[in-house]
Amino acid sequence: MWLLVLLVLSTISTLIHLVWRSKSVKYRFDRLALISWGSTIMFTIDAVYAYLEGEEPIEISVNAALLSITLVIVVIILWSLSLILSRKP
Amino acid sequence: MCTFLKIGVHGENMACFITPLTIGLILVIIRKLWRSVEKYRLDILIYLMLGGALVLAVEHIWHGELVPWPPFLTAMQNPEDIPVVINEITRVGGTMTLAVTGAWLLLLGFTRRLQVKITPLKQLTTTLSTKGA
């Protein structure tokens, strides 16, 4: 489930970056898109290996939903950290 | 999740994020040491690699496969399982690293093509406006 949520986040952040170019310069939505795409690619590989092993690649449960929300928050935290760290004094 | 290679291991066995995390950190060092590599847009690869690996690490913490005390990976508690963990790091982690690098190369190629298409248009506009003046 978190793979699908991350895929949606990646698509939305990419669209935001492309549509609001002027705001993206300040808020660096490109970084948000890159972080979310990086995690989406990695979780996709993980799901493929899980599928090859005969396991369910996408789990749908309350626990999976909570993990999905947590991962979205983590992506946003990482993006915020990149903004704070790259801020010039 | 990294459900791959759970065979023969007691409990969970997850370590696939280590490869992209290590590669990402090496890339950060390379970017700091050699400024000339900037033209290859290593920053994009670093964000893809480190971002993905850190999010994956959080998922591992959620599933109890990564703990804050040594040996950090629960799968490493049994010495017999170490070869299996190493196998996972190289196979699953290696595939992840290659996939992310492939995405970066695609993005780099697409951006270069776009730049080539845009550049002649700029030159044409400049020539026309100079003649008009």
mmCIF file of C-alpha atoms in Angstrom:
data_model
loop_
_atom_site.group_PDB
_atom_site.id
_atom_site.type_symbol
_atom_site.label_atom_id
_atom_site.label_comp_id
_atom_site.label_asym_id
_atom_site.label_seq_id
_atom_site.Cartn_x
_atom_site.Cartn_y
_atom_site.Cartn_z
ATOM 1 C CA MET A 1 0.000 0.000 0.000
ATOM 2 C CA TRP A 2 2.826 2.398 0.858
ATOM 3 C CA LEU A 3 4.226 1.862 -2.637
ATOM 4 C CA LEU A 4 1.019 3.245 -4.173
ATOM 5 C CA VAL A 5 0.934 6.153 -1.703
ATOM 6 C CA LEU A 6 4.560 7.020 -2.527
ATOM 7 C CA LEU A 7 3.795 6.773 -6.244
ATOM 8 C CA VAL A 8 0.936 9.264 -5.827
ATOM 9 C CA LEU A 9 3.188 11.566 -3.772
ATOM 10 C CA SER A 10 5.909 11.391 -6.464
ATOM 11 C CA THR A 11 3.421 12.240 -9.231
ATOM 12 C CA ILE A 12 1.839 15.108 -7.281
ATOM 13 C CA SER A 13 5.201 16.609 -6.269
ATOM 14 C CA THR A 14 6.456 16.371 -9.893
ATOM 15 C CA LEU A 15 3.301 18.114 -11.146
ATOM 16 C CA ILE A 16 3.616 20.825 -8.478
ATOM 17 C CA HIS A 17 7.248 21.370 -9.529
ATOM 18 C CA LEU A 18 6.302 21.639 -13.198
ATOM 19 C CA VAL A 19 3.173 23.779 -12.751
ATOM 20 C CA TRP A 20 4.379 26.233 -10.068
ATOM 21 C CA ARG A 21 7.836 26.950 -11.468
ATOM 22 C CA SER A 22 8.145 30.290 -9.674
ATOM 23 C CA LYS A 23 7.315 28.797 -6.258
ATOM 24 C CA SER A 24 9.460 25.743 -6.934
ATOM 25 C CA VAL A 25 12.560 27.951 -7.090
ATOM 26 C CA LYS A 26 11.962 29.000 -3.492
ATOM 27 C CA TYR A 27 10.496 25.822 -2.008
ATOM 28 C CA ARG A 28 12.519 23.370 -4.125
ATOM 29 C CA PHE A 29 9.665 21.028 -5.032
ATOM 30 C CA ASP A 30 12.160 19.313 -7.330
ATOM 31 C CA ARG A 31 13.892 17.922 -4.237
ATOM 32 C CA LEU A 32 10.575 16.666 -2.853
ATOM 33 C CA ALA A 33 9.940 14.958 -6.194
ATOM 34 C CA LEU A 34 13.440 13.419 -6.267
ATOM 35 C CA ILE A 35 13.222 12.065 -2.710
ATOM 36 C CA SER A 36 9.778 10.574 -3.332
ATOM 37 C CA TRP A 37 10.762 9.112 -6.730
ATOM 38 C CA GLY A 38 13.908 7.580 -5.179
ATOM 39 C CA SER A 39 11.833 5.838 -2.513
ATOM 40 C CA THR A 40 9.165 4.805 -5.053
ATOM 41 C CA ILE A 41 11.795 3.137 -7.260
ATOM 42 C CA MET A 42 13.313 1.303 -4.282
ATOM 43 C CA PHE A 43 9.949 0.113 -2.949
ATOM 44 C CA THR A 44 9.024 -1.037 -6.465
ATOM 45 C CA ILE A 45 12.144 -3.235 -6.629
ATOM 46 C CA ASP A 46 11.283 -4.531 -3.164
ATOM 47 C CA ALA A 47 7.718 -5.354 -4.290
ATOM 48 C CA VAL A 48 9.022 -7.112 -7.426
ATOM 49 C CA TYR A 49 11.309 -9.351 -5.350
ATOM 50 C CA ALA A 50 8.433 -10.036 -2.936
ATOM 51 C CA TYR A 51 6.217 -10.999 -5.882
ATOM 52 C CA LEU A 52 8.915 -13.280 -7.323
ATOM 53 C CA GLU A 53 9.104 -15.010 -3.952
ATOM 54 C CA GLY A 54 5.376 -15.686 -4.156
ATOM 55 C CA GLU A 55 4.400 -13.132 -1.548
ATOM 56 C CA GLU A 56 1.829 -10.388 -1.705
ATOM 57 C CA PRO A 57 3.629 -7.338 -3.154
ATOM 58 C CA ILE A 58 1.030 -4.815 -1.938
ATOM 59 C CA GLU A 59 -0.364 -5.205 1.557
ATOM 60 C CA ILE A 60 -3.646 -3.485 2.413
ATOM 61 C CA SER A 61 -4.375 -3.147 6.130
ATOM 62 C CA VAL A 62 -4.650 -0.543 8.885
ATOM 63 C CA ASN A 63 -0.990 -1.111 9.745
ATOM 64 C CA ALA A 64 -0.031 -0.568 6.080
ATOM 65 C CA ALA A 65 -2.086 2.638 5.997
ATOM 66 C CA LEU A 66 -0.332 3.934 9.120
ATOM 67 C CA LEU A 67 3.060 3.062 7.636
ATOM 68 C CA SER A 68 2.112 4.857 4.400
ATOM 69 C CA ILE A 69 1.278 8.040 6.344
ATOM 70 C CA THR A 70 4.542 7.719 8.312
ATOM 71 C CA LEU A 71 6.585 7.360 5.120
ATOM 72 C CA VAL A 72 4.936 10.421 3.557
ATOM 73 C CA ILE A 73 5.797 12.382 6.723
ATOM 74 C CA VAL A 74 9.401 11.097 6.523
ATOM 75 C CA VAL A 75 9.678 12.259 2.881
ATOM 76 C CA ILE A 76 8.385 15.714 3.884
ATOM 77 C CA ILE A 77 10.809 15.844 6.854
ATOM 78 C CA LEU A 78 13.753 14.942 4.578
ATOM 79 C CA TRP A 79 12.687 17.634 2.087
ATOM 80 C CA SER A 80 12.375 20.208 4.913
ATOM 81 C CA LEU A 81 15.807 19.203 6.236
ATOM 82 C CA SER A 82 17.331 19.692 2.777
ATOM 83 C CA LEU A 83 15.793 23.188 2.669
ATOM 84 C CA ILE A 84 17.118 24.077 6.139
ATOM 85 C CA LEU A 85 20.610 22.674 5.480
ATOM 86 C CA SER A 86 20.992 24.422 2.119
ATOM 87 C CA ARG A 87 19.901 27.804 3.513
ATOM 88 C CA LYS A 88 22.767 30.260 3.246
ATOM 89 C CA PRO A 89 23.456 32.341 6.384
ATOM 90 C CA MET B 1 9.513 -5.016 3.235
ATOM 91 C CA CYS B 2 12.384 -6.852 1.513
ATOM 92 C CA THR B 3 10.559 -10.146 1.854
ATOM 93 C CA PHE B 4 13.092 -11.676 -0.483
ATOM 94 C CA LEU B 5 15.531 -14.055 1.219
ATOM 95 C CA LYS B 6 13.590 -14.751 4.350
ATOM 96 C CA ILE B 7 14.346 -18.410 3.720
ATOM 97 C CA GLY B 8 16.445 -20.020 6.411
ATOM 98 C CA VAL B 9 16.459 -16.927 8.558
ATOM 99 C CA HIS B 10 14.859 -16.698 11.946
ATOM 100 C CA GLY B 11 12.488 -13.769 11.910
ATOM 101 C CA GLU B 12 12.888 -10.799 9.630
ATOM 102 C CA ASN B 13 15.894 -10.273 7.434
ATOM 103 C CA MET B 14 16.232 -6.835 5.966
ATOM 104 C CA ALA B 15 19.277 -4.953 4.839
ATOM 105 C CA CYS B 16 18.673 -3.925 1.232
ATOM 106 C CA PHE B 17 18.790 -0.168 1.989
ATOM 107 C CA ILE B 18 22.494 -0.402 2.949
ATOM 108 C CA THR B 19 23.774 -0.463 -0.668
ATOM 109 C CA PRO B 20 22.007 2.722 -1.906
ATOM 110 C CA LEU B 21 22.772 4.444 1.419
ATOM 111 C CA THR B 22 26.507 3.662 1.109
ATOM 112 C CA ILE B 23 26.610 4.707 -2.563
ATOM 113 C CA GLY B 24 24.731 7.918 -1.687
ATOM 114 C CA LEU B 25 27.236 8.807 1.049
ATOM 115 C CA ILE B 26 30.184 8.075 -1.286
ATOM 116 C CA LEU B 27 28.595 10.385 -3.884
ATOM 117 C CA VAL B 28 28.272 13.165 -1.279
ATOM 118 C CA ILE B 29 32.021 12.857 -0.544
ATOM 119 C CA ILE B 30 32.895 12.799 -4.280
ATOM 120 C CA ARG B 31 30.766 15.934 -4.853
ATOM 121 C CA LYS B 32 32.483 17.722 -1.958
ATOM 122 C CA LEU B 33 35.996 16.770 -3.107
ATOM 123 C CA TRP B 34 35.661 17.290 -6.877
ATOM 124 C CA ARG B 35 33.604 20.312 -7.871
ATOM 125 C CA SER B 36 34.192 19.472 -11.566
ATOM 126 C CA VAL B 37 31.651 16.622 -11.359
ATOM 127 C CA GLU B 38 28.892 19.234 -10.915
ATOM 128 C CA LYS B 39 28.148 19.128 -14.655
ATOM 129 C CA TYR B 40 26.899 15.554 -14.281
ATOM 130 C CA ARG B 41 24.193 16.735 -11.861
ATOM 131 C CA LEU B 42 25.289 14.412 -9.058
ATOM 132 C CA ASP B 43 22.930 16.304 -6.736
ATOM 133 C CA ILE B 44 19.968 14.646 -8.502
ATOM 134 C CA LEU B 45 21.470 11.180 -8.004
ATOM 135 C CA ILE B 46 22.274 11.966 -4.360
ATOM 136 C CA TYR B 47 18.688 13.052 -3.612
ATOM 137 C CA LEU B 48 17.299 9.961 -5.350
ATOM 138 C CA MET B 49 19.755 7.591 -3.645
ATOM 139 C CA LEU B 50 19.853 9.007 -0.093
ATOM 140 C CA GLY B 51 16.183 9.994 -0.019
ATOM 141 C CA GLY B 52 15.049 6.553 -1.111
ATOM 142 C CA ALA B 53 17.467 4.721 1.215
ATOM 143 C CA LEU B 54 16.455 6.775 4.281
ATOM 144 C CA VAL B 55 12.729 6.264 3.648
ATOM 145 C CA LEU B 56 13.416 2.540 3.181
ATOM 146 C CA ALA B 57 15.372 2.524 6.474
ATOM 147 C CA VAL B 58 12.329 3.981 8.284
ATOM 148 C CA GLU B 59 10.190 1.179 6.848
ATOM 149 C CA HIS B 60 12.772 -1.294 8.232
ATOM 150 C CA ILE B 61 12.558 0.368 11.676
ATOM 151 C CA TRP B 62 8.746 0.087 11.510
ATOM 152 C CA HIS B 63 9.008 -3.649 10.886
ATOM 153 C CA GLY B 64 11.585 -4.074 13.673
ATOM 154 C CA GLU B 65 14.385 -5.134 11.317
ATOM 155 C CA LEU B 66 16.573 -2.168 12.186
ATOM 156 C CA VAL B 67 17.250 -1.389 15.857
ATOM 157 C CA PRO B 68 19.295 1.349 17.611
ATOM 158 C CA TRP B 69 21.612 -1.131 19.352
ATOM 159 C CA PRO B 70 24.351 -3.401 17.897
ATOM 160 C CA PRO B 71 24.386 -5.260 15.603
ATOM 161 C CA PHE B 72 21.600 -2.859 14.408
ATOM 162 C CA LEU B 73 20.159 -5.379 11.967
ATOM 163 C CA THR B 74 18.095 -8.029 13.768
ATOM 164 C CA ALA B 75 19.063 -10.514 11.055
ATOM 165 C CA MET B 76 22.730 -10.152 12.075
ATOM 166 C CA GLN B 77 22.106 -11.531 15.588
ATOM 167 C CA ASN B 78 22.651 -15.059 14.340
ATOM 168 C CA PRO B 79 26.128 -15.450 12.721
ATOM 169 C CA GLU B 80 24.757 -18.178 10.455
ATOM 170 C CA ASP B 81 22.487 -15.643 8.788
ATOM 171 C CA ILE B 82 25.250 -13.183 7.879
ATOM 172 C CA PRO B 83 25.909 -14.692 4.382
ATOM 173 C CA VAL B 84 22.160 -14.442 3.655
ATOM 174 C CA VAL B 85 22.150 -10.793 4.742
ATOM 175 C CA ILE B 86 25.190 -10.060 2.543
ATOM 176 C CA ASN B 87 23.453 -11.800 -0.349
ATOM 177 C CA GLU B 88 20.422 -9.559 0.138
ATOM 178 C CA ILE B 89 22.570 -6.420 0.373
ATOM 179 C CA THR B 90 24.229 -7.237 -2.951
ATOM 180 C CA ARG B 91 21.230 -8.591 -4.887
ATOM 181 C CA VAL B 92 18.244 -6.514 -3.768
ATOM 182 C CA GLY B 93 20.301 -3.464 -2.757
ATOM 183 C CA GLY B 94 22.344 -3.696 -5.960
ATOM 184 C CA THR B 95 19.191 -3.842 -8.088
ATOM 185 C CA MET B 96 17.803 -0.788 -6.258
ATOM 186 C CA THR B 97 21.035 1.146 -6.816
ATOM 187 C CA LEU B 98 21.096 0.220 -10.512
ATOM 188 C CA ALA B 99 17.437 1.173 -10.968
ATOM 189 C CA VAL B 100 17.946 4.573 -9.339
ATOM 190 C CA THR B 101 21.109 5.165 -11.407
ATOM 191 C CA GLY B 102 19.155 4.232 -14.537
ATOM 192 C CA ALA B 103 16.439 6.761 -13.632
ATOM 193 C CA TRP B 104 19.131 9.437 -13.118
ATOM 194 C CA LEU B 105 20.722 8.651 -16.501
ATOM 195 C CA LEU B 106 17.320 8.867 -18.206
ATOM 196 C CA LEU B 107 16.610 12.211 -16.548
ATOM 197 C CA LEU B 108 20.080 13.468 -17.504
ATOM 198 C CA GLY B 109 19.621 12.378 -21.136
ATOM 199 C CA PHE B 110 16.155 13.932 -21.317
ATOM 200 C CA THR B 111 17.407 17.253 -19.868
ATOM 201 C CA ARG B 112 20.371 17.360 -22.308
ATOM 202 C CA ARG B 113 18.046 16.772 -25.298
ATOM 203 C CA LEU B 114 15.720 19.485 -24.077
ATOM 204 C CA GLN B 115 18.649 21.921 -23.736
ATOM 205 C CA VAL B 116 19.848 21.152 -27.287
ATOM 206 C CA LYS B 117 16.352 21.859 -28.632
ATOM 207 C CA ILE B 118 16.002 25.144 -26.741
ATOM 208 C CA THR B 119 19.478 26.648 -27.490
ATOM 209 C CA PRO B 120 19.086 27.297 -31.305
ATOM 210 C CA LEU B 121 15.736 29.004 -30.681
ATOM 211 C CA LYS B 122 17.395 31.477 -28.316
ATOM 212 C CA GLN B 123 20.090 32.288 -30.908
ATOM 213 C CA LEU B 124 17.465 32.870 -33.606
ATOM 214 C CA THR B 125 15.507 35.262 -31.391
ATOM 215 C CA THR B 126 18.674 37.238 -30.559
ATOM 216 C CA THR B 127 19.651 37.623 -34.260
ATOM 217 C CA LEU B 128 16.181 38.781 -35.244
ATOM 218 C CA SER B 129 15.921 41.348 -32.492
ATOM 219 C CA THR B 130 19.411 42.766 -33.341
ATOM 220 C CA LYS B 131 18.456 43.279 -37.008
ATOM 221 C CA GLY B 132 15.204 44.893 -36.036
ATOM 222 C CA ALA B 133 17.021 47.424 -33.847
#
